[in-house]
mmCIF file of C-alpha atoms in Angstrom:
data_model
loop_
_atom_site.group_PDB
_atom_site.id
_atom_site.type_symbol
_atom_site.label_atom_id
_atom_site.label_comp_id
_atom_site.label_asym_id
_atom_site.label_seq_id
_atom_site.Cartn_x
_atom_site.Cartn_y
_atom_site.Cartn_z
ATOM 1 C CA MET H 1 207.451 1.759 -105.625
ATOM 2 C CA ALA H 2 205.478 0.947 -102.474
ATOM 3 C CA GLY H 3 208.500 -0.137 -100.485
ATOM 4 C CA LYS H 4 210.773 2.669 -101.586
ATOM 5 C CA GLU H 5 212.127 4.695 -98.676
ATOM 6 C CA MET H 6 212.970 8.419 -98.753
ATOM 7 C CA HIS H 7 216.673 9.262 -98.658
ATOM 8 C CA PRO H 8 217.615 10.096 -95.033
ATOM 9 C CA ALA H 9 219.107 13.468 -95.993
ATOM 10 C CA ARG H 10 215.944 14.519 -97.905
ATOM 11 C CA ALA H 11 213.695 13.385 -95.078
ATOM 12 C CA SER H 12 215.745 15.314 -92.588
ATOM 13 C CA HIS H 13 215.566 18.433 -94.825
ATOM 14 C CA GLN H 14 211.778 18.267 -95.041
ATOM 15 C CA GLN H 15 211.341 17.807 -91.305
ATOM 16 C CA ASP H 16 213.628 20.752 -90.703
ATOM 17 C CA ARG H 17 211.484 22.978 -93.011
ATOM 18 C CA LYS H 18 208.295 21.924 -91.216
ATOM 19 C CA ALA H 19 209.904 22.636 -87.851
ATOM 20 C CA ARG H 20 210.802 26.150 -89.020
ATOM 21 C CA GLY H 21 207.190 26.773 -90.124
ATOM 22 C CA GLY H 22 207.990 26.739 -93.810
ATOM 23 C CA TRP H 23 205.893 23.641 -94.550
ATOM 24 C CA ILE H 24 202.532 23.470 -92.671
ATOM 25 C CA TRP H 25 200.178 21.939 -95.202
ATOM 26 C CA GLU H 26 199.143 19.175 -92.797
ATOM 27 C CA ASP H 27 198.010 21.703 -90.101
ATOM 28 C CA ALA H 28 196.202 23.931 -92.613
ATOM 29 C CA GLN H 29 194.346 21.081 -94.240
ATOM 30 C CA TYR H 30 193.017 19.752 -90.954
ATOM 31 C CA PRO H 31 192.495 22.740 -88.593
ATOM 32 C CA PRO H 32 191.535 21.939 -85.023
ATOM 33 C CA LYS H 33 187.767 21.987 -84.353
ATOM 34 C CA ARG H 34 186.344 24.742 -82.168
ATOM 35 C CA LEU H 35 183.615 24.216 -79.669
ATOM 36 C CA ARG H 36 180.318 26.074 -80.347
ATOM 37 C CA GLY H 37 180.553 27.878 -77.044
ATOM 38 C CA SER H 38 183.937 29.348 -77.883
ATOM 39 C CA GLU H 39 182.591 30.751 -81.197
ATOM 40 C CA ASP H 40 179.787 32.547 -79.368
ATOM 41 C CA GLU H 41 182.228 34.064 -76.943
ATOM 42 C CA GLU H 42 184.454 35.444 -79.714
ATOM 43 C CA ARG H 43 181.596 36.835 -81.897
ATOM 44 C CA PRO H 44 180.469 40.374 -80.819
ATOM 45 C CA ARG H 45 176.979 40.348 -79.394
ATOM 46 C CA LYS H 46 174.275 42.373 -81.172
ATOM 47 C CA LEU H 47 172.532 44.856 -78.895
ATOM 48 C CA PRO H 48 168.737 44.527 -78.746
ATOM 49 C CA LYS H 49 166.617 47.421 -79.976
ATOM 50 C CA ARG H 50 164.598 49.286 -77.359
ATOM 51 C CA LYS H 51 161.303 51.153 -77.712
ATOM 52 C CA ILE H 52 161.747 54.854 -77.128
ATOM 53 C CA VAL H 53 160.117 58.195 -77.850
ATOM 54 C CA LEU H 54 161.913 61.234 -79.202
ATOM 55 C CA LEU H 55 160.949 64.824 -78.468
ATOM 56 C CA MET H 56 161.349 66.746 -81.734
ATOM 57 C CA ALA H 57 161.244 70.414 -82.680
ATOM 58 C CA TYR H 58 161.289 71.806 -86.198
ATOM 59 C CA SER H 59 160.411 74.905 -88.155
ATOM 60 C CA GLY H 60 157.840 74.054 -90.829
ATOM 61 C CA LYS H 61 158.819 76.874 -93.176
ATOM 62 C CA GLY H 62 160.278 75.660 -96.473
ATOM 63 C CA TYR H 63 159.289 72.001 -96.371
ATOM 64 C CA HIS H 64 156.269 69.807 -95.766
ATOM 65 C CA GLY H 65 156.838 68.225 -92.387
ATOM 66 C CA MET H 66 154.593 66.319 -90.024
ATOM 67 C CA GLN H 67 151.071 67.736 -90.560
ATOM 68 C CA GLY H 68 152.584 70.682 -92.428
ATOM 69 C CA VAL H 69 153.174 72.944 -89.430
ATOM 70 C CA SER H 70 156.042 73.885 -87.174
ATOM 71 C CA ALA H 71 156.459 71.984 -83.915
ATOM 72 C CA ALA H 72 158.118 72.715 -80.606
ATOM 73 C CA GLY H 73 157.127 69.443 -78.933
ATOM 74 C CA GLN H 74 156.373 66.707 -81.448
ATOM 75 C CA VAL H 75 156.737 63.146 -80.127
ATOM 76 C CA VAL H 76 157.513 60.068 -82.235
ATOM 77 C CA SER H 77 157.983 56.459 -81.130
ATOM 78 C CA LEU H 78 160.442 53.966 -82.606
ATOM 79 C CA LYS H 79 162.863 51.167 -81.813
ATOM 80 C CA VAL H 80 166.583 51.943 -81.753
ATOM 81 C CA TRP H 81 169.896 50.658 -80.506
ATOM 82 C CA LEU H 82 170.678 52.793 -77.478
ATOM 83 C CA ILE H 83 174.245 53.696 -78.404
ATOM 84 C CA ASP H 84 176.288 56.235 -76.463
ATOM 85 C CA ASP H 85 175.523 59.914 -77.152
ATOM 86 C CA ILE H 86 172.654 58.947 -79.427
ATOM 87 C CA LEU H 87 170.991 62.384 -79.392
ATOM 88 C CA ASP H 88 174.199 64.198 -80.306
ATOM 89 C CA LYS H 89 174.869 61.723 -83.108
ATOM 90 C CA ILE H 90 171.355 62.099 -84.553
ATOM 91 C CA ASN H 91 171.478 65.895 -84.355
ATOM 92 C CA SER H 92 174.860 65.952 -86.066
ATOM 93 C CA HIS H 93 173.101 64.782 -89.250
ATOM 94 C CA LEU H 94 170.228 67.300 -89.016
ATOM 95 C CA PRO H 95 169.978 70.968 -90.016
ATOM 96 C CA SER H 96 169.759 73.498 -87.208
ATOM 97 C CA HIS H 97 166.001 74.030 -87.677
ATOM 98 C CA ILE H 98 165.309 70.338 -86.933
ATOM 99 C CA ARG H 99 166.377 69.161 -83.470
ATOM 100 C CA ILE H 100 165.922 66.126 -81.239
ATOM 101 C CA LEU H 101 165.514 67.595 -77.751
ATOM 102 C CA GLY H 102 164.861 64.527 -75.597
ATOM 103 C CA LEU H 103 164.568 60.746 -75.356
ATOM 104 C CA LYS H 104 162.679 58.438 -72.997
ATOM 105 C CA ARG H 105 162.197 54.678 -72.741
ATOM 106 C CA VAL H 106 158.589 53.494 -73.082
ATOM 107 C CA THR H 107 156.681 50.223 -72.972
ATOM 108 C CA GLY H 108 157.137 47.805 -75.854
ATOM 109 C CA GLY H 109 153.652 48.324 -77.265
ATOM 110 C CA PHE H 110 153.682 52.120 -77.058
ATOM 111 C CA ASN H 111 152.512 54.082 -80.100
ATOM 112 C CA SER H 112 152.904 57.860 -79.923
ATOM 113 C CA LYS H 113 149.892 58.543 -82.155
ATOM 114 C CA ASN H 114 147.453 56.063 -80.641
ATOM 115 C CA LYS H 115 148.420 56.709 -77.010
ATOM 116 C CA CYS H 116 148.125 60.483 -77.298
ATOM 117 C CA ASP H 117 145.035 61.753 -75.468
ATOM 118 C CA ALA H 118 145.404 65.508 -76.172
ATOM 119 C CA ARG H 119 147.440 68.041 -78.115
ATOM 120 C CA THR H 120 148.237 71.679 -77.495
ATOM 121 C CA TYR H 121 148.735 74.032 -80.434
ATOM 122 C CA LEU H 122 149.706 77.669 -80.409
ATOM 123 C CA TYR H 123 148.798 80.238 -83.016
ATOM 124 C CA MET H 124 151.011 83.331 -83.199
ATOM 125 C CA LEU H 125 149.578 86.364 -84.986
ATOM 126 C CA PRO H 126 150.180 90.104 -85.198
ATOM 127 C CA THR H 127 147.751 91.895 -82.911
ATOM 128 C CA PHE H 128 146.599 94.287 -85.664
ATOM 129 C CA ALA H 129 144.429 91.313 -86.658
ATOM 130 C CA PHE H 130 142.176 92.302 -83.730
ATOM 131 C CA ALA H 131 141.970 95.992 -84.694
ATOM 132 C CA HIS H 132 138.512 97.272 -85.648
ATOM 133 C CA LYS H 133 137.666 97.031 -89.338
ATOM 134 C CA ASP H 134 137.639 100.840 -89.636
ATOM 135 C CA ARG H 135 141.402 100.955 -89.031
ATOM 136 C CA ASP H 136 144.058 100.296 -91.636
ATOM 137 C CA VAL H 137 144.321 96.575 -92.392
ATOM 138 C CA GLN H 138 148.007 96.551 -91.399
ATOM 139 C CA ASP H 139 148.449 99.239 -88.781
ATOM 140 C CA GLU H 140 151.768 98.343 -87.170
ATOM 141 C CA THR H 141 151.267 100.990 -84.493
ATOM 142 C CA TYR H 142 148.246 99.116 -83.146
ATOM 143 C CA ARG H 143 148.549 97.766 -79.609
ATOM 144 C CA LEU H 144 146.141 95.263 -78.094
ATOM 145 C CA SER H 145 144.236 96.871 -75.216
ATOM 146 C CA PRO H 146 143.272 94.962 -72.058
ATOM 147 C CA GLU H 147 139.590 95.386 -72.967
ATOM 148 C CA THR H 148 140.067 93.838 -76.415
ATOM 149 C CA LEU H 149 142.162 91.019 -74.956
ATOM 150 C CA ARG H 150 139.341 90.235 -72.509
ATOM 151 C CA LEU H 151 136.871 90.163 -75.424
ATOM 152 C CA VAL H 152 139.134 87.817 -77.383
ATOM 153 C CA ASN H 153 139.444 85.453 -74.413
ATOM 154 C CA ARG H 154 135.708 85.507 -73.755
ATOM 155 C CA LEU H 155 135.038 84.449 -77.354
ATOM 156 C CA LEU H 156 137.792 81.819 -77.350
ATOM 157 C CA SER H 157 136.383 80.295 -74.157
ATOM 158 C CA CYS H 158 133.122 79.624 -76.020
ATOM 159 C CA TYR H 159 134.902 76.858 -77.896
ATOM 160 C CA LYS H 160 135.516 74.894 -74.693
ATOM 161 C CA GLY H 161 133.550 71.677 -74.379
ATOM 162 C CA THR H 162 132.164 69.351 -77.035
ATOM 163 C CA HIS H 163 130.778 70.822 -80.258
ATOM 164 C CA SER H 164 130.138 69.770 -83.833
ATOM 165 C CA PHE H 165 132.940 71.433 -85.795
ATOM 166 C CA HIS H 166 131.634 70.410 -89.223
ATOM 167 C CA ASN H 167 131.842 74.053 -90.356
ATOM 168 C CA PHE H 168 135.493 74.232 -89.331
ATOM 169 C CA THR H 169 136.768 71.594 -91.741
ATOM 170 C CA SER H 170 135.794 70.087 -95.101
ATOM 171 C CA GLN H 171 133.616 67.138 -96.125
ATOM 172 C CA LYS H 172 131.965 66.739 -92.736
ATOM 173 C CA GLY H 173 128.243 66.799 -92.035
ATOM 174 C CA PRO H 174 126.656 68.247 -88.871
ATOM 175 C CA ARG H 175 125.447 64.821 -87.724
ATOM 176 C CA GLU H 176 128.671 62.923 -88.323
ATOM 177 C CA PRO H 177 130.069 61.665 -85.000
ATOM 178 C CA SER H 178 133.621 62.349 -86.184
ATOM 179 C CA ALA H 179 132.808 66.072 -86.464
ATOM 180 C CA ARG H 180 132.269 66.303 -82.692
ATOM 181 C CA ARG H 181 135.441 67.371 -80.945
ATOM 182 C CA TYR H 182 136.267 68.139 -77.326
ATOM 183 C CA ILE H 183 138.204 71.348 -76.559
ATOM 184 C CA LEU H 184 139.725 71.463 -73.082
ATOM 185 C CA ASP H 185 141.011 75.041 -73.130
ATOM 186 C CA MET H 186 141.587 77.997 -75.457
ATOM 187 C CA TYR H 187 142.923 81.442 -74.563
ATOM 188 C CA CYS H 188 145.128 84.316 -75.758
ATOM 189 C CA GLU H 189 148.261 85.278 -73.848
ATOM 190 C CA GLU H 190 149.585 88.779 -73.195
ATOM 191 C CA PRO H 191 150.997 90.521 -76.298
ATOM 192 C CA PHE H 192 154.722 91.088 -76.888
ATOM 193 C CA LEU H 193 156.904 92.992 -79.347
ATOM 194 C CA ARG H 194 159.115 91.500 -82.062
ATOM 195 C CA GLU H 195 161.040 93.836 -84.370
ATOM 196 C CA GLY H 196 158.669 96.681 -83.582
ATOM 197 C CA LEU H 197 155.559 94.640 -84.407
ATOM 198 C CA GLU H 198 153.206 93.452 -81.658
ATOM 199 C CA PHE H 199 152.258 89.774 -81.609
ATOM 200 C CA ALA H 200 150.108 87.556 -79.410
ATOM 201 C CA VAL H 201 149.900 83.788 -78.967
ATOM 202 C CA ILE H 202 146.627 81.868 -78.824
ATOM 203 C CA LYS H 203 146.826 78.432 -77.211
ATOM 204 C CA VAL H 204 144.309 75.644 -77.643
ATOM 205 C CA LYS H 205 144.275 72.182 -76.057
ATOM 206 C CA GLY H 206 141.969 69.513 -77.431
ATOM 207 C CA GLN H 207 141.592 65.775 -77.628
ATOM 208 C CA SER H 208 141.969 65.879 -81.410
ATOM 209 C CA PHE H 209 141.627 68.280 -84.310
ATOM 210 C CA MET H 210 140.438 68.061 -87.895
ATOM 211 C CA MET H 211 142.069 69.565 -90.965
ATOM 212 C CA HIS H 212 142.027 73.404 -90.774
ATOM 213 C CA GLN H 213 139.915 73.349 -87.593
ATOM 214 C CA ILE H 214 142.203 75.547 -85.490
ATOM 215 C CA ARG H 215 142.791 78.056 -88.267
ATOM 216 C CA LYS H 216 139.038 78.420 -88.757
ATOM 217 C CA MET H 217 138.454 78.737 -85.005
ATOM 218 C CA VAL H 218 140.939 81.611 -84.937
ATOM 219 C CA GLY H 219 139.577 83.090 -88.158
ATOM 220 C CA LEU H 220 136.008 83.304 -86.895
ATOM 221 C CA VAL H 221 137.011 84.993 -83.637
ATOM 222 C CA VAL H 222 139.108 87.531 -85.566
ATOM 223 C CA ALA H 223 136.101 88.282 -87.804
ATOM 224 C CA ILE H 224 133.897 88.864 -84.746
ATOM 225 C CA VAL H 225 136.410 91.070 -82.896
ATOM 226 C CA LYS H 226 136.995 93.211 -85.979
ATOM 227 C CA GLY H 227 133.257 93.766 -86.372
ATOM 228 C CA TYR H 228 132.611 91.787 -89.536
ATOM 229 C CA ALA H 229 130.559 89.034 -87.903
ATOM 230 C CA PRO H 230 128.079 88.950 -85.000
ATOM 231 C CA GLU H 231 128.825 86.888 -81.907
ATOM 232 C CA SER H 232 125.783 84.746 -82.663
ATOM 233 C CA VAL H 233 127.647 83.182 -85.587
ATOM 234 C CA LEU H 234 129.581 81.034 -83.088
ATOM 235 C CA GLU H 235 126.442 79.239 -81.928
ATOM 236 C CA ARG H 236 125.171 78.945 -85.495
ATOM 237 C CA SER H 237 128.435 77.391 -86.651
ATOM 238 C CA TRP H 238 127.833 74.394 -84.374
ATOM 239 C CA GLY H 239 124.278 73.909 -85.622
ATOM 240 C CA GLU H 240 122.794 72.076 -88.576
ATOM 241 C CA GLU H 241 123.308 74.776 -91.195
ATOM 242 C CA LYS H 242 126.416 75.296 -93.252
ATOM 243 C CA VAL H 243 128.156 78.503 -92.174
ATOM 244 C CA ASP H 244 130.914 80.199 -94.128
ATOM 245 C CA VAL H 245 133.821 80.255 -91.654
ATOM 246 C CA PRO H 246 137.011 82.076 -92.752
ATOM 247 C CA LYS H 247 140.302 80.223 -92.444
ATOM 248 C CA ALA H 248 143.214 82.179 -90.952
ATOM 249 C CA PRO H 249 146.685 81.824 -92.523
ATOM 250 C CA GLY H 250 148.701 78.767 -91.621
ATOM 251 C CA LEU H 251 151.924 80.644 -90.882
ATOM 252 C CA GLY H 252 151.489 81.053 -87.117
ATOM 253 C CA LEU H 253 150.319 77.529 -86.301
ATOM 254 C CA VAL H 254 152.706 75.488 -84.119
ATOM 255 C CA LEU H 255 152.295 72.120 -82.382
ATOM 256 C CA GLU H 256 153.499 72.895 -78.881
ATOM 257 C CA ARG H 257 152.874 69.728 -76.868
ATOM 258 C CA VAL H 258 151.557 66.181 -77.176
ATOM 259 C CA HIS H 259 149.903 64.883 -74.003
ATOM 260 C CA PHE H 260 150.017 61.298 -72.676
ATOM 261 C CA GLU H 261 148.145 61.703 -69.409
ATOM 262 C CA LYS H 262 146.546 58.250 -69.306
ATOM 263 C CA TYR H 263 149.884 56.591 -70.091
ATOM 264 C CA ASN H 264 151.567 58.603 -67.340
ATOM 265 C CA GLN H 265 148.924 57.562 -64.816
ATOM 266 C CA ARG H 266 149.422 53.894 -65.620
ATOM 267 C CA PHE H 267 153.160 53.627 -66.240
ATOM 268 C CA GLY H 268 154.735 56.911 -65.123
ATOM 269 C CA GLY H 269 155.035 55.833 -61.499
ATOM 270 C CA ASP H 270 155.701 52.102 -61.854
ATOM 271 C CA GLY H 271 159.405 52.493 -61.140
ATOM 272 C CA LEU H 272 160.393 51.206 -64.594
ATOM 273 C CA HIS H 273 159.286 53.994 -66.913
ATOM 274 C CA GLU H 274 159.500 57.768 -66.841
ATOM 275 C CA PRO H 275 156.416 59.951 -67.214
ATOM 276 C CA LEU H 276 156.220 61.656 -70.586
ATOM 277 C CA ASP H 277 156.047 65.210 -69.294
ATOM 278 C CA TRP H 278 159.383 66.601 -70.639
ATOM 279 C CA ALA H 279 159.798 68.977 -67.700
ATOM 280 C CA GLN H 280 163.590 68.839 -67.956
ATOM 281 C CA GLU H 281 163.452 69.749 -71.649
ATOM 282 C CA GLU H 282 161.281 72.856 -71.272
ATOM 283 C CA GLY H 283 164.310 75.120 -71.468
ATOM 284 C CA LYS H 284 165.406 73.568 -74.758
ATOM 285 C CA VAL H 285 161.873 73.855 -76.150
ATOM 286 C CA ALA H 286 161.629 77.534 -75.212
ATOM 287 C CA ALA H 287 165.058 78.242 -76.705
ATOM 288 C CA PHE H 288 164.152 76.530 -79.970
ATOM 289 C CA LYS H 289 160.973 78.590 -80.298
ATOM 290 C CA GLU H 290 162.904 81.804 -79.707
ATOM 291 C CA GLN H 291 165.747 80.877 -82.080
ATOM 292 C CA HIS H 292 163.877 79.253 -84.963
ATOM 293 C CA ILE H 293 160.062 79.302 -84.836
ATOM 294 C CA TYR H 294 159.194 82.836 -83.702
ATOM 295 C CA PRO H 295 161.811 84.562 -85.913
ATOM 296 C CA THR H 296 160.536 82.624 -88.933
ATOM 297 C CA ILE H 297 156.946 83.698 -88.257
ATOM 298 C CA VAL H 298 157.966 87.338 -87.758
ATOM 299 C CA SER H 299 160.198 87.559 -90.838
ATOM 300 C CA THR H 300 157.725 85.720 -93.070
ATOM 301 C CA GLU H 301 154.863 87.947 -91.927
ATOM 302 C CA ARG H 302 156.912 91.023 -92.764
ATOM 303 C CA ASP H 303 158.007 89.683 -96.166
ATOM 304 C CA GLU H 304 154.784 88.022 -97.335
ATOM 305 C CA ARG H 305 152.160 89.982 -95.345
ATOM 306 C CA SER H 306 150.029 86.838 -95.132
ATOM 307 C CA MET H 307 147.855 88.110 -92.284
ATOM 308 C CA ALA H 308 147.233 91.499 -93.896
ATOM 309 C CA GLN H 309 146.296 89.867 -97.203
ATOM 310 C CA TRP H 310 143.911 87.477 -95.493
ATOM 311 C CA LEU H 311 142.295 90.273 -93.456
ATOM 312 C CA SER H 312 141.497 92.072 -96.701
ATOM 313 C CA THR H 313 139.251 89.139 -97.719
ATOM 314 C CA LEU H 314 137.017 89.333 -94.640
ATOM 315 C CA PRO H 315 134.673 92.045 -96.010
ATOM 316 C CA VAL H 316 133.697 89.714 -98.853
ATOM 317 C CA HIS H 317 132.317 87.082 -96.467
ATOM 318 C CA ASP H 318 128.618 87.137 -95.701
ATOM 319 C CA PHE H 319 128.351 86.015 -92.081
ATOM 320 C CA SER H 320 124.614 86.611 -91.911
ATOM 321 C CA ALA H 321 123.860 83.981 -94.549
ATOM 322 C CA THR H 322 124.829 80.352 -94.784
ATOM 323 C CA ALA H 323 127.146 79.112 -97.476
ATOM 324 C CA LEU H 324 124.274 77.032 -98.852
ATOM 325 C CA ALA H 325 122.030 80.056 -99.169
ATOM 326 C CA ALA H 326 124.800 82.000 -100.861
ATOM 327 C CA ALA H 327 125.241 79.204 -103.377
ATOM 328 C CA ARG H 328 121.498 79.193 -104.182
ATOM 329 C CA THR H 329 121.513 82.934 -104.914
ATOM 330 C CA GLY H 330 124.630 82.676 -107.042
ATOM 331 C CA THR H 331 126.812 84.610 -104.601
ATOM 332 C CA LYS H 332 130.433 83.519 -104.698
ATOM 333 C CA VAL H 333 131.733 82.412 -101.311
ATOM 334 C CA PRO H 334 135.397 83.505 -101.137
ATOM 335 C CA SER H 335 138.260 81.151 -100.556
ATOM 336 C CA PRO H 336 140.492 82.829 -97.968
ATOM 337 C CA LEU H 337 144.213 82.988 -98.528
ATOM 338 C CA ASP H 338 146.264 80.369 -96.768
ATOM 339 C CA GLY H 339 149.320 82.584 -96.465
ATOM 340 C CA SER H 340 151.562 79.594 -95.796
ATOM 341 C CA GLU H 341 153.026 76.633 -97.612
ATOM 342 C CA GLY H 342 151.747 74.224 -94.983
ATOM 343 C CA GLU H 343 148.268 72.799 -94.855
ATOM 344 C CA GLY H 344 147.892 73.592 -91.179
ATOM 345 C CA ASP H 345 146.616 71.343 -88.455
ATOM 346 C CA GLY H 346 145.803 67.840 -89.596
ATOM 347 C CA ASP H 347 143.201 65.366 -88.484
ATOM 348 C CA THR H 348 144.818 63.552 -85.574
ATOM 349 C CA ASP H 349 142.398 60.688 -85.225
#
């Protein structure tokens, strides 16, 4: 009935339960409204992603990595949340032969591939590759003399400048603009011993490189120094004709540094961004090469003998005739051994 009143004792019992918190259906059904500002204050704020570059080093043996070669100074750009100890946390998920060595903030529109204006590669090889062809193909007692080193550097310096490298890659014609590449420097450093075997490192800096270009540049110089090819083949290789240029094994090829000189000139001194020179990380880079890259090259060369096998193919090449002429006469132009799982230096356009 509408006018029926609750018994005083029952009403008092219900009020007592509500007072003790046992009966709160009215509060739960109509919770107090919160202001929008208070919600924002209680919700954790999401950190914005920032554009950075990472300095990476990795040994290319055993997997197909970036461009198929090892790297001591690869640079990649990406956006990340800059959490505490980010480098240590990334490296904790990586194997020891893949390391992140450095991090720098860059401009929002930065692209590590497009902003790169030069790259430096090194090519590590046993010095018996420069021994005269009359010596044993793998004479581990051979030591590179100062006279031979000067000859090697004189030939390597011929690559400096702009040339048509159509004979140093595949599917490029002598008149294609993309075959013209600019080499800033190329030289061979002093030899050194590793496990009783003498090695040397050739360094080359260029604006960009095509597939197999560096390996063929090294291969042709080795053929000349050993006495298989005349020095004149260098000039001919940049000409119109198709020259058979041997391709050295891919094992010793390492990306050492990526250069951003124009970016550094524009943004490196603006007070907001750091120059991408990685001077503080040079010690880490050197240590990684000594711990992972050089030992891999040495051990693989000893186990697989990739350089010795490739050197044994050089006598089959005919450096006095063009590949086109050899094809017309039915002569088979040899395909030199790669000696490595990687494809070597890639086109970096």
